[in-house]
């Protein structure tokens, strides 16, 4: 038995058409409850007449989610706070040179001096405001300006004297006012509002067609127009798991992201026919297609692009679940897997002695699995199982010459390890099946 846990990936392309709702248009006008598709998700309008945001200011601090109006467009602030560029990378700051102050030198306005101390942290820099000779520098002096420690959230006026770093620091003077860049230029901190970042107006209600095979629901499928092709970029992927298939064949191509070389190219048939006379006699004589399948990587390349094509001849192909994952071997499965379920329907006792289902609720399939593991590996197995709690995963059974593997997409609701002896132990788990 192997756990296949989802790895982070980027969906590069898909032939699934997202046509259930119109694509969001920045120039469009939307009413309450209108639905659109943006960046492969469906969004519902929850405010058809949002308030006009305030005008953007180049000397204001903003928090994440703030909305402003600039040049007849609405922008959303993306960062936690506005971080201004540092003096060493901003041409609006001029680096200053300085000399050690003494009481016999005549200083002119703009001169920068260092008041020396044997202790480095007590050494300080000052800038002359009024020409003088022998006037001891201090922060309260009429003749001297005490430098302020620069920070990335402060807007400075032209001519400001700032210090970067610990005592005495590096001195800079601004040659123009330090203000923020306009939202259309500062793309790091600002973005024109989209359904993705404008939670005031839009609410994400679910994935569009192209993403449905990657959600955790068992009733949604990504459907192609004809053959369905999906390309993803991933790192350190051991295998793929597919469920809810509506296809006759799968072709998997794996490319090295760096060299762009094709390193794996495999195609396999999903169809099968009844193997004995009883299957024919019971009417299951038609060719069928498998509803789930597993693919294990054959090369060791880490940075890869994986292209999967599902084909069903002249019909539209579909996939309900696709996990791009890391394999974690757990134990050797025992063949007697038990399958049942839990019904959360509320049943009440009637006065006449009968019972009535007063509230029909969800029915959850449950699967019990027993496996054998080396006793000295139980600590690792427990850690692997604990790491995937509350996480939809693929549980891949062991193939044999006699039995096909039972593959499950679900959540491990409980597990236990029985230490039976010095060499072997039993791992039991209960899985709430999602597919």
Short mmCIF file of C-alpha atoms in Angstrom, two decimals:
data_model
loop_
_atom_site.label_atom_id
_atom_site.label_comp_id
_atom_site.label_asym_id
_atom_site.label_seq_id
_atom_site.Cartn_x
_atom_site.Cartn_y
_atom_site.Cartn_z
CA UNK A 1 0.00 0.00 0.00
CA UNK A 2 1.32 3.42 -1.02
CA UNK A 3 0.11 6.92 -0.25
CA UNK A 4 0.28 9.39 -3.13
CA UNK A 5 0.18 12.89 -1.62
CA UNK A 6 -0.45 15.96 -3.75
CA UNK A 7 2.60 18.05 -4.66
CA UNK A 8 2.54 21.70 -5.64
CA UNK A 9 2.20 22.18 -9.39
CA UNK A 10 1.44 24.82 -12.00
CA UNK A 11 -1.30 24.16 -14.51
CA UNK A 12 0.26 25.29 -17.77
CA UNK A 13 -2.53 24.54 -20.23
CA UNK A 14 -5.65 22.47 -20.81
CA UNK A 15 -7.95 21.84 -23.75
CA UNK A 16 -11.00 21.91 -21.46
CA UNK A 17 -13.26 24.76 -22.50
CA UNK A 18 -14.54 27.01 -19.69
CA UNK A 19 -17.75 28.12 -21.34
CA UNK A 20 -20.33 27.63 -18.58
CA UNK A 21 -20.16 31.38 -17.76
CA UNK A 22 -18.68 34.39 -19.59
CA UNK A 23 -15.12 35.45 -18.92
CA UNK A 24 -14.79 38.42 -16.57
CA UNK A 25 -14.31 41.77 -18.36
CA UNK A 26 -12.68 44.68 -16.52
CA UNK A 27 -14.91 47.07 -18.48
CA UNK A 28 -18.07 45.06 -17.83
CA UNK A 29 -21.01 46.06 -15.65
CA UNK A 30 -22.29 43.33 -13.33
CA UNK A 31 -25.40 42.91 -11.23
CA UNK A 32 -25.91 41.02 -7.98
CA UNK A 33 -25.53 37.21 -8.38
CA UNK A 34 -23.99 37.45 -11.88
CA UNK A 35 -21.38 34.72 -12.41
CA UNK A 36 -18.16 34.98 -14.42
CA UNK A 37 -15.01 32.95 -15.00
CA UNK A 38 -11.64 34.41 -14.09
CA UNK A 39 -8.31 32.59 -13.92
CA UNK A 40 -10.05 29.18 -14.15
CA UNK A 41 -12.46 29.81 -11.25
CA UNK A 42 -16.12 30.79 -11.13
CA UNK A 43 -16.97 33.97 -9.21
CA UNK A 44 -20.36 35.32 -8.15
CA UNK A 45 -21.07 39.05 -7.84
CA UNK A 46 -22.03 39.83 -4.23
CA UNK A 47 -22.21 43.62 -4.61
CA UNK A 48 -23.56 44.97 -7.87
CA UNK A 49 -23.12 48.63 -6.84
CA UNK A 50 -19.88 48.97 -4.82
CA UNK A 51 -19.01 52.33 -3.29
CA UNK A 52 -16.57 54.50 -5.24
CA UNK A 53 -13.13 54.11 -3.60
CA UNK A 54 -11.09 57.15 -2.52
CA UNK A 55 -8.57 58.72 -4.88
CA UNK A 56 -5.04 57.35 -4.67
CA UNK A 57 -2.49 59.48 -2.76
CA UNK A 58 1.25 59.32 -3.32
CA UNK A 59 1.99 59.99 0.39
CA UNK A 60 -0.46 57.59 2.03
CA UNK A 61 0.18 54.20 3.56
CA UNK A 62 -2.14 51.40 2.49
CA UNK A 63 -3.00 47.98 3.91
CA UNK A 64 -3.67 44.73 2.06
CA UNK A 65 -7.04 44.83 0.32
CA UNK A 66 -7.40 48.63 0.24
CA UNK A 67 -9.09 49.87 -2.93
CA UNK A 68 -8.35 53.22 -4.59
CA UNK A 69 -9.32 55.09 -7.73
CA UNK A 70 -6.54 56.15 -10.09
CA UNK A 71 -6.90 57.41 -13.66
CA UNK A 72 -10.52 56.18 -13.91
CA UNK A 73 -9.55 52.65 -12.81
CA UNK A 74 -9.91 50.86 -9.48
CA UNK A 75 -6.79 49.30 -7.96
CA UNK A 76 -6.38 46.89 -5.04
CA UNK A 77 -3.36 47.00 -2.71
CA UNK A 78 -1.61 43.59 -2.66
CA UNK A 79 1.04 43.97 0.06
CA UNK A 80 0.85 44.29 3.84
CA UNK A 81 2.26 47.82 3.65
CA UNK A 82 3.89 50.10 1.09
CA UNK A 83 7.66 49.50 1.10
CA UNK A 84 9.63 52.36 -0.45
CA UNK A 85 12.96 51.68 -2.26
CA UNK A 86 16.17 51.90 -0.22
CA UNK A 87 18.54 54.87 -0.69
CA UNK A 88 21.25 52.78 -2.33
CA UNK A 89 18.83 51.86 -5.17
CA UNK A 90 16.85 55.11 -5.45
CA UNK A 91 18.28 58.02 -7.47
CA UNK A 92 16.28 60.45 -5.35
CA UNK A 93 18.88 59.98 -2.59
CA UNK A 94 22.46 61.39 -2.77
CA UNK A 95 25.22 59.59 -0.87
CA UNK A 96 27.17 61.97 1.43
CA UNK A 97 30.84 62.05 2.37
CA UNK A 98 31.93 63.23 5.81
CA UNK A 99 34.95 64.21 7.93
CA UNK A 100 35.58 63.98 11.66
CA UNK A 101 34.39 67.11 13.46
CA UNK A 102 36.85 69.37 15.31
CA UNK A 103 36.30 72.74 16.98
CA UNK A 104 38.79 74.72 14.84
CA UNK A 105 37.34 73.92 11.40
CA UNK A 106 34.90 76.28 9.74
CA UNK A 107 31.87 74.40 8.37
CA UNK A 108 29.38 75.45 5.68
CA UNK A 109 25.71 74.50 5.33
CA UNK A 110 25.47 70.95 3.94
CA UNK A 111 28.75 69.66 5.38
CA UNK A 112 28.44 66.29 7.12
CA UNK A 113 30.66 65.49 10.12
CA UNK A 114 31.30 62.54 12.39
CA UNK A 115 31.46 63.07 16.14
CA UNK A 116 33.90 60.36 17.19
CA UNK A 117 33.58 58.06 20.21
CA UNK A 118 35.73 55.17 21.32
CA UNK A 119 32.52 53.08 21.37
CA UNK A 120 31.35 52.53 17.77
CA UNK A 121 27.63 52.65 18.55
CA UNK A 122 28.02 56.14 20.04
CA UNK A 123 29.59 57.65 16.92
CA UNK A 124 27.09 60.01 15.28
CA UNK A 125 26.74 61.91 12.01
CA UNK A 126 25.45 65.49 11.74
CA UNK A 127 24.78 67.85 8.83
CA UNK A 128 25.57 71.56 9.09
CA UNK A 129 22.46 73.79 8.79
CA UNK A 130 24.12 77.16 9.47
CA UNK A 131 27.80 77.88 8.80
CA UNK A 132 29.86 77.95 12.03
CA UNK A 133 33.15 77.34 13.77
CA UNK A 134 33.41 75.59 17.11
CA UNK A 135 29.67 74.92 17.60
CA UNK A 136 29.42 71.42 19.10
CA UNK A 137 27.04 69.22 17.03
CA UNK A 138 23.86 68.07 18.76
CA UNK A 139 20.31 67.20 17.76
CA UNK A 140 18.96 70.41 19.41
CA UNK A 141 21.57 72.74 17.97
CA UNK A 142 20.63 75.69 15.72
CA UNK A 143 23.70 74.94 13.62
CA UNK A 144 23.42 71.19 13.13
CA UNK A 145 20.88 68.68 11.85
CA UNK A 146 20.71 65.23 13.48
CA UNK A 147 20.19 62.47 10.91
CA UNK A 148 17.05 60.29 11.10
CA UNK A 149 17.33 56.52 10.73
CA UNK A 150 15.85 55.67 7.33
CA UNK A 151 12.90 53.26 7.11
CA UNK A 152 10.99 51.96 4.13
CA UNK A 153 7.55 53.28 5.17
CA UNK A 154 8.39 57.00 5.57
CA UNK A 155 7.77 59.68 2.92
CA UNK A 156 10.60 62.25 3.09
CA UNK A 157 10.60 65.88 1.95
CA UNK A 158 13.28 67.16 -0.40
CA UNK A 159 16.52 67.85 1.48
CA UNK A 160 15.89 65.30 4.24
CA UNK A 161 18.99 63.92 5.99
CA UNK A 162 18.73 60.16 6.62
CA UNK A 163 21.05 57.43 7.87
CA UNK A 164 21.13 53.79 6.77
CA UNK A 165 22.48 51.13 9.13
CA UNK A 166 23.74 51.08 12.70
CA UNK A 167 26.03 53.77 14.21
CA UNK A 168 27.16 55.88 12.71
CA UNK A 169 25.46 54.56 9.52
CA UNK A 170 25.70 55.71 5.92
CA UNK A 171 24.44 59.28 5.29
CA UNK A 172 22.08 60.25 2.44
CA UNK A 173 20.27 63.46 1.52
CA UNK A 174 17.12 63.48 -0.62
CA UNK A 175 17.35 65.59 -3.78
CA UNK A 176 13.58 65.44 -4.26
CA UNK A 177 10.57 64.38 -2.22
CA UNK A 178 10.20 60.66 -1.58
CA UNK A 179 6.69 59.67 -2.64
CA UNK A 180 5.05 56.49 -3.93
CA UNK A 181 4.90 55.47 -7.56
CA UNK A 182 1.51 55.47 -9.25
CA UNK A 183 -0.51 52.21 -9.10
CA UNK A 184 -0.14 51.61 -12.84
CA UNK A 185 3.67 51.71 -12.48
CA UNK A 186 4.04 50.02 -9.07
CA UNK A 187 2.83 46.57 -10.07
CA UNK A 188 4.52 45.01 -7.03
CA UNK A 189 2.08 46.63 -4.62
CA UNK A 190 -0.94 47.36 -6.82
CA UNK A 191 -3.17 45.52 -9.25
CA UNK A 192 -6.31 46.56 -11.03
CA UNK A 193 -9.18 44.90 -9.22
CA UNK A 194 -10.13 41.45 -10.47
CA UNK A 195 -12.55 38.90 -9.02
CA UNK A 196 -9.51 37.21 -7.48
CA UNK A 197 -8.46 40.18 -5.32
CA UNK A 198 -11.70 42.16 -5.02
CA UNK A 199 -13.52 40.29 -2.24
CA UNK A 200 -15.83 43.26 -1.75
CA UNK A 201 -17.59 42.59 -5.04
CA UNK A 202 -16.78 38.96 -5.92
CA UNK A 203 -16.96 35.61 -4.13
CA UNK A 204 -15.17 32.50 -5.41
CA UNK A 205 -17.75 29.73 -5.70
CA UNK A 206 -15.78 26.91 -7.31
CA UNK A 207 -13.44 25.82 -10.08
CA UNK A 208 -14.33 26.16 -13.73
CA UNK A 209 -14.17 23.18 -16.09
CA UNK A 210 -10.40 23.20 -16.57
CA UNK A 211 -9.70 22.88 -12.81
CA UNK A 212 -12.41 20.48 -11.68
CA UNK A 213 -10.17 17.43 -11.85
CA UNK A 214 -7.88 19.04 -9.26
CA UNK A 215 -10.46 19.83 -6.58
CA UNK A 216 -11.39 17.53 -3.69
CA UNK A 217 -14.92 16.75 -4.85
CA UNK A 218 -16.00 13.47 -6.34
CA UNK A 219 -18.87 14.83 -8.41
CA UNK A 220 -16.96 17.23 -10.65
CA UNK A 221 -15.07 16.42 -13.83
CA UNK A 222 -12.86 18.24 -16.28
CA UNK A 223 -14.31 17.58 -19.73
CA UNK A 224 -12.49 18.13 -22.99
CA UNK A 225 -13.86 18.95 -26.39
CA UNK A 226 -12.93 15.60 -27.87
CA UNK A 227 -9.63 14.43 -26.37
CA UNK A 228 -8.66 16.14 -23.08
CA UNK A 229 -5.03 17.28 -22.78
CA UNK A 230 -3.61 18.75 -19.56
CA UNK A 231 -0.04 20.04 -19.10
CA UNK A 232 1.43 20.79 -15.66
CA UNK A 233 4.84 21.78 -14.29
CA UNK A 234 5.93 20.06 -11.09
CA UNK A 235 8.98 19.25 -8.97
CA UNK A 236 9.99 15.90 -7.46
CA UNK A 237 6.92 13.99 -8.63
CA UNK A 238 6.84 10.21 -8.24
CA UNK A 239 3.56 9.38 -9.88
CA UNK A 240 0.08 10.28 -11.07
CA UNK A 241 -3.33 9.01 -10.00
CA UNK A 242 -6.52 9.37 -12.03
CA UNK A 243 -10.10 8.60 -10.98
CA UNK A 244 -13.55 9.29 -12.34
CA UNK A 245 -12.22 8.58 -15.80
CA UNK A 246 -14.34 8.70 -18.90
CA UNK A 247 -11.74 7.66 -21.47
CA UNK A 248 -10.52 4.66 -23.42
CA UNK A 249 -6.80 5.46 -23.33
CA UNK A 250 -4.22 7.68 -21.64
CA UNK A 251 -0.99 9.05 -23.10
CA UNK A 252 1.58 10.50 -20.69
CA UNK A 253 4.60 12.49 -21.82
CA UNK A 254 7.20 13.85 -19.38
CA UNK A 255 9.67 16.56 -20.38
CA UNK A 256 12.75 17.80 -18.53
CA UNK A 257 12.00 21.46 -17.80
CA UNK A 258 15.64 22.55 -18.15
CA UNK A 259 16.70 20.61 -21.27
CA UNK A 260 13.17 20.38 -22.77
CA UNK A 261 13.98 16.77 -23.70
CA UNK A 262 11.17 14.19 -23.84
CA UNK A 263 12.20 11.68 -21.15
CA UNK A 264 9.05 9.55 -20.76
CA UNK A 265 6.44 8.67 -23.38
CA UNK A 266 3.85 6.06 -22.46
CA UNK A 267 0.39 5.21 -23.73
CA UNK A 268 -1.91 2.55 -22.32
CA UNK A 269 -5.38 1.22 -22.95
CA UNK A 270 -8.10 1.54 -20.30
CA UNK A 271 -10.61 -0.80 -21.93
CA UNK A 272 -11.21 -4.39 -20.89
CA UNK A 273 -13.61 -7.21 -21.73
CA UNK A 274 -15.28 -9.84 -19.49
CA UNK A 275 -12.89 -12.70 -18.81
CA UNK A 276 -15.27 -15.61 -18.19
CA UNK A 277 -18.60 -17.05 -19.34
CA UNK A 278 -20.40 -15.94 -16.15
CA UNK A 279 -19.73 -12.29 -16.90
CA UNK A 280 -21.18 -12.74 -20.39
CA UNK A 281 -24.13 -14.71 -19.01
CA UNK A 282 -24.94 -11.94 -16.49
CA UNK A 283 -25.07 -9.40 -19.30
CA UNK A 284 -21.73 -7.69 -18.63
CA UNK A 285 -20.49 -8.64 -22.07
CA UNK A 286 -19.76 -5.16 -23.44
CA UNK A 287 -16.27 -3.70 -23.51
CA UNK A 288 -15.80 -1.33 -20.57
CA UNK A 289 -13.23 1.28 -19.54
CA UNK A 290 -11.47 1.46 -16.19
CA UNK A 291 -12.56 4.32 -13.97
CA UNK A 292 -9.22 4.76 -12.20
CA UNK A 293 -5.57 4.37 -13.12
CA UNK A 294 -2.08 4.95 -11.71
CA UNK A 295 1.12 5.98 -13.46
CA UNK A 296 4.56 5.72 -11.84
CA UNK A 297 7.51 7.77 -13.08
CA UNK A 298 10.30 5.87 -14.86
CA UNK A 299 13.06 8.52 -14.73
CA UNK A 300 14.70 10.44 -11.88
CA UNK A 301 14.50 13.98 -13.30
CA UNK A 302 13.12 16.40 -10.72
CA UNK A 303 12.08 19.48 -12.72
CA UNK A 304 9.50 18.20 -15.17
CA UNK A 305 6.55 19.17 -17.33
CA UNK A 306 3.92 16.43 -17.55
CA UNK A 307 1.46 16.28 -20.44
CA UNK A 308 -1.49 13.92 -20.08
CA UNK A 309 -3.98 13.20 -22.87
CA UNK A 310 -7.25 11.34 -22.25
CA UNK A 311 -8.90 9.98 -25.41
CA UNK A 312 -12.33 8.50 -26.03
CA UNK A 313 -12.47 8.33 -29.79
CA UNK A 314 -15.24 10.53 -31.20
CA UNK A 315 -16.70 11.32 -27.76
CA UNK A 316 -15.61 13.90 -25.17
CA UNK A 317 -13.08 12.55 -22.67
CA UNK A 318 -13.19 13.48 -18.97
CA UNK A 319 -11.26 13.07 -15.73
CA UNK A 320 -12.72 13.54 -12.24
CA UNK A 321 -9.60 13.36 -10.04
CA UNK A 322 -5.93 13.88 -10.86
CA UNK A 323 -3.25 13.77 -8.17
CA UNK A 324 0.32 14.74 -9.03
CA UNK A 325 2.14 13.36 -6.09
CA UNK A 326 4.93 12.05 -3.94
CA UNK A 327 4.83 8.33 -3.16
CA UNK A 328 5.11 7.17 0.45
CA UNK A 329 5.18 3.36 0.78
CA UNK A 330 3.37 2.35 3.96
CA UNK A 331 2.92 -1.41 4.17
CA UNK A 332 2.03 -4.62 2.34
CA UNK A 333 -1.75 -4.82 2.03
CA UNK A 334 -3.71 -7.82 3.26
CA UNK A 335 -6.15 -8.91 0.60
CA UNK A 336 -9.37 -8.73 2.66
CA UNK A 337 -10.27 -5.02 2.39
CA UNK A 338 -13.61 -4.25 4.06
CA UNK A 339 -16.00 -1.71 2.57
CA UNK A 340 -19.01 -0.13 4.26
CA UNK A 341 -20.43 3.26 5.02
CA UNK A 342 -21.89 5.69 7.53
CA UNK A 343 -25.34 7.19 6.99
CA UNK A 344 -25.93 10.47 8.81
CA UNK A 345 -29.68 10.43 8.20
CA UNK A 346 -31.69 11.29 11.33
CA UNK A 347 -34.20 8.57 12.29
CA UNK A 348 -37.00 9.25 14.79
CA UNK A 349 -39.17 6.81 16.71
CA UNK A 350 -42.90 7.24 16.03
CA UNK A 351 -45.59 6.82 18.68
CA UNK A 352 -46.94 3.75 16.89
CA UNK A 353 -43.59 2.02 17.23
CA UNK A 354 -42.41 2.59 13.66
CA UNK A 355 -39.43 4.68 12.60
CA UNK A 356 -39.23 7.56 10.16
CA UNK A 357 -36.27 9.19 8.42
CA UNK A 358 -37.07 12.79 9.25
CA UNK A 359 -33.92 14.26 7.76
CA UNK A 360 -32.02 12.61 4.93
CA UNK A 361 -28.34 13.45 5.22
CA UNK A 362 -25.05 12.55 3.57
CA UNK A 363 -23.90 8.96 3.21
CA UNK A 364 -20.14 8.46 3.50
CA UNK A 365 -18.46 5.32 2.15
CA UNK A 366 -15.91 3.84 4.55
CA UNK A 367 -13.11 1.44 3.72
CA UNK A 368 -11.08 -0.54 6.28
CA UNK A 369 -7.58 -1.63 5.29
CA UNK A 370 -5.20 -3.94 7.14
CA UNK A 371 -1.54 -4.16 6.20
CA UNK A 372 1.70 -5.70 7.37
CA UNK A 373 4.79 -3.57 8.04
CA UNK A 374 8.26 -4.18 9.44
CA UNK A 375 8.20 -3.33 13.13
CA UNK A 376 11.31 -1.17 12.91
CA UNK A 377 9.54 0.98 10.28
CA UNK A 378 6.45 1.76 12.35
CA UNK A 379 7.73 5.14 13.55
CA UNK A 380 8.16 6.31 9.94
CA UNK A 381 4.77 4.91 8.94
CA UNK A 382 3.03 6.72 11.80
CA UNK A 383 4.79 9.97 10.85
CA UNK A 384 3.72 9.59 7.21
CA UNK A 385 0.11 8.90 8.19
CA UNK A 386 0.01 11.81 10.63
CA UNK A 387 1.38 14.13 7.93
CA UNK A 388 -1.62 13.54 5.64
CA UNK A 389 -4.46 13.92 8.14
CA UNK A 390 -7.41 15.93 6.81
CA UNK A 391 -5.81 15.75 3.34
CA UNK A 392 -7.43 14.12 0.30
CA UNK A 393 -4.92 11.56 -0.98
CA UNK A 394 -4.71 8.54 -3.25
CA UNK A 395 -4.17 5.19 -1.54
CA UNK A 396 -2.68 2.75 -4.03
CA UNK A 397 -2.98 -0.98 -3.39
CA UNK A 398 -0.38 -3.59 -4.27
CA UNK A 399 -0.74 -5.28 -7.66
CA UNK A 400 -0.29 -9.05 -7.80
CA UNK A 401 -0.56 -11.80 -10.37
CA UNK A 402 -3.89 -12.87 -8.87
CA UNK A 403 -5.62 -9.67 -7.75
CA UNK A 404 -5.96 -6.16 -9.08
CA UNK A 405 -5.04 -3.31 -6.75
CA UNK A 406 -7.80 -1.40 -4.98
CA UNK A 407 -7.15 2.30 -5.49
CA UNK A 408 -8.93 4.81 -3.26
CA UNK A 409 -9.22 8.60 -3.29
CA UNK A 410 -10.19 9.70 0.20
CA UNK A 411 -9.25 10.97 3.65
CA UNK A 412 -7.73 8.80 6.39
CA UNK A 413 -10.17 9.24 9.27
CA UNK A 414 -8.34 6.98 11.73
CA UNK A 415 -5.45 4.55 11.86
CA UNK A 416 -3.66 2.31 14.32
CA UNK A 417 -0.48 0.27 14.54
CA UNK A 418 -0.43 -3.01 16.49
CA UNK A 419 3.09 -4.02 17.56
CA UNK A 420 2.76 -7.77 17.16
CA UNK A 421 6.34 -8.89 17.40
CA UNK A 422 10.02 -8.10 16.87
CA UNK A 423 9.81 -8.31 13.07
CA UNK A 424 6.27 -7.58 11.81
CA UNK A 425 3.39 -5.35 12.89
CA UNK A 426 -0.11 -4.61 11.66
CA UNK A 427 -1.24 -1.23 10.30
CA UNK A 428 -4.98 -0.70 10.15
CA UNK A 429 -6.71 2.40 8.81
CA UNK A 430 -10.20 3.63 8.12
CA UNK A 431 -10.63 5.75 5.00
CA UNK A 432 -13.55 8.02 4.23
CA UNK A 433 -13.84 7.53 0.49
CA UNK A 434 -14.26 10.57 -1.73
CA UNK A 435 -14.28 8.52 -4.90
#
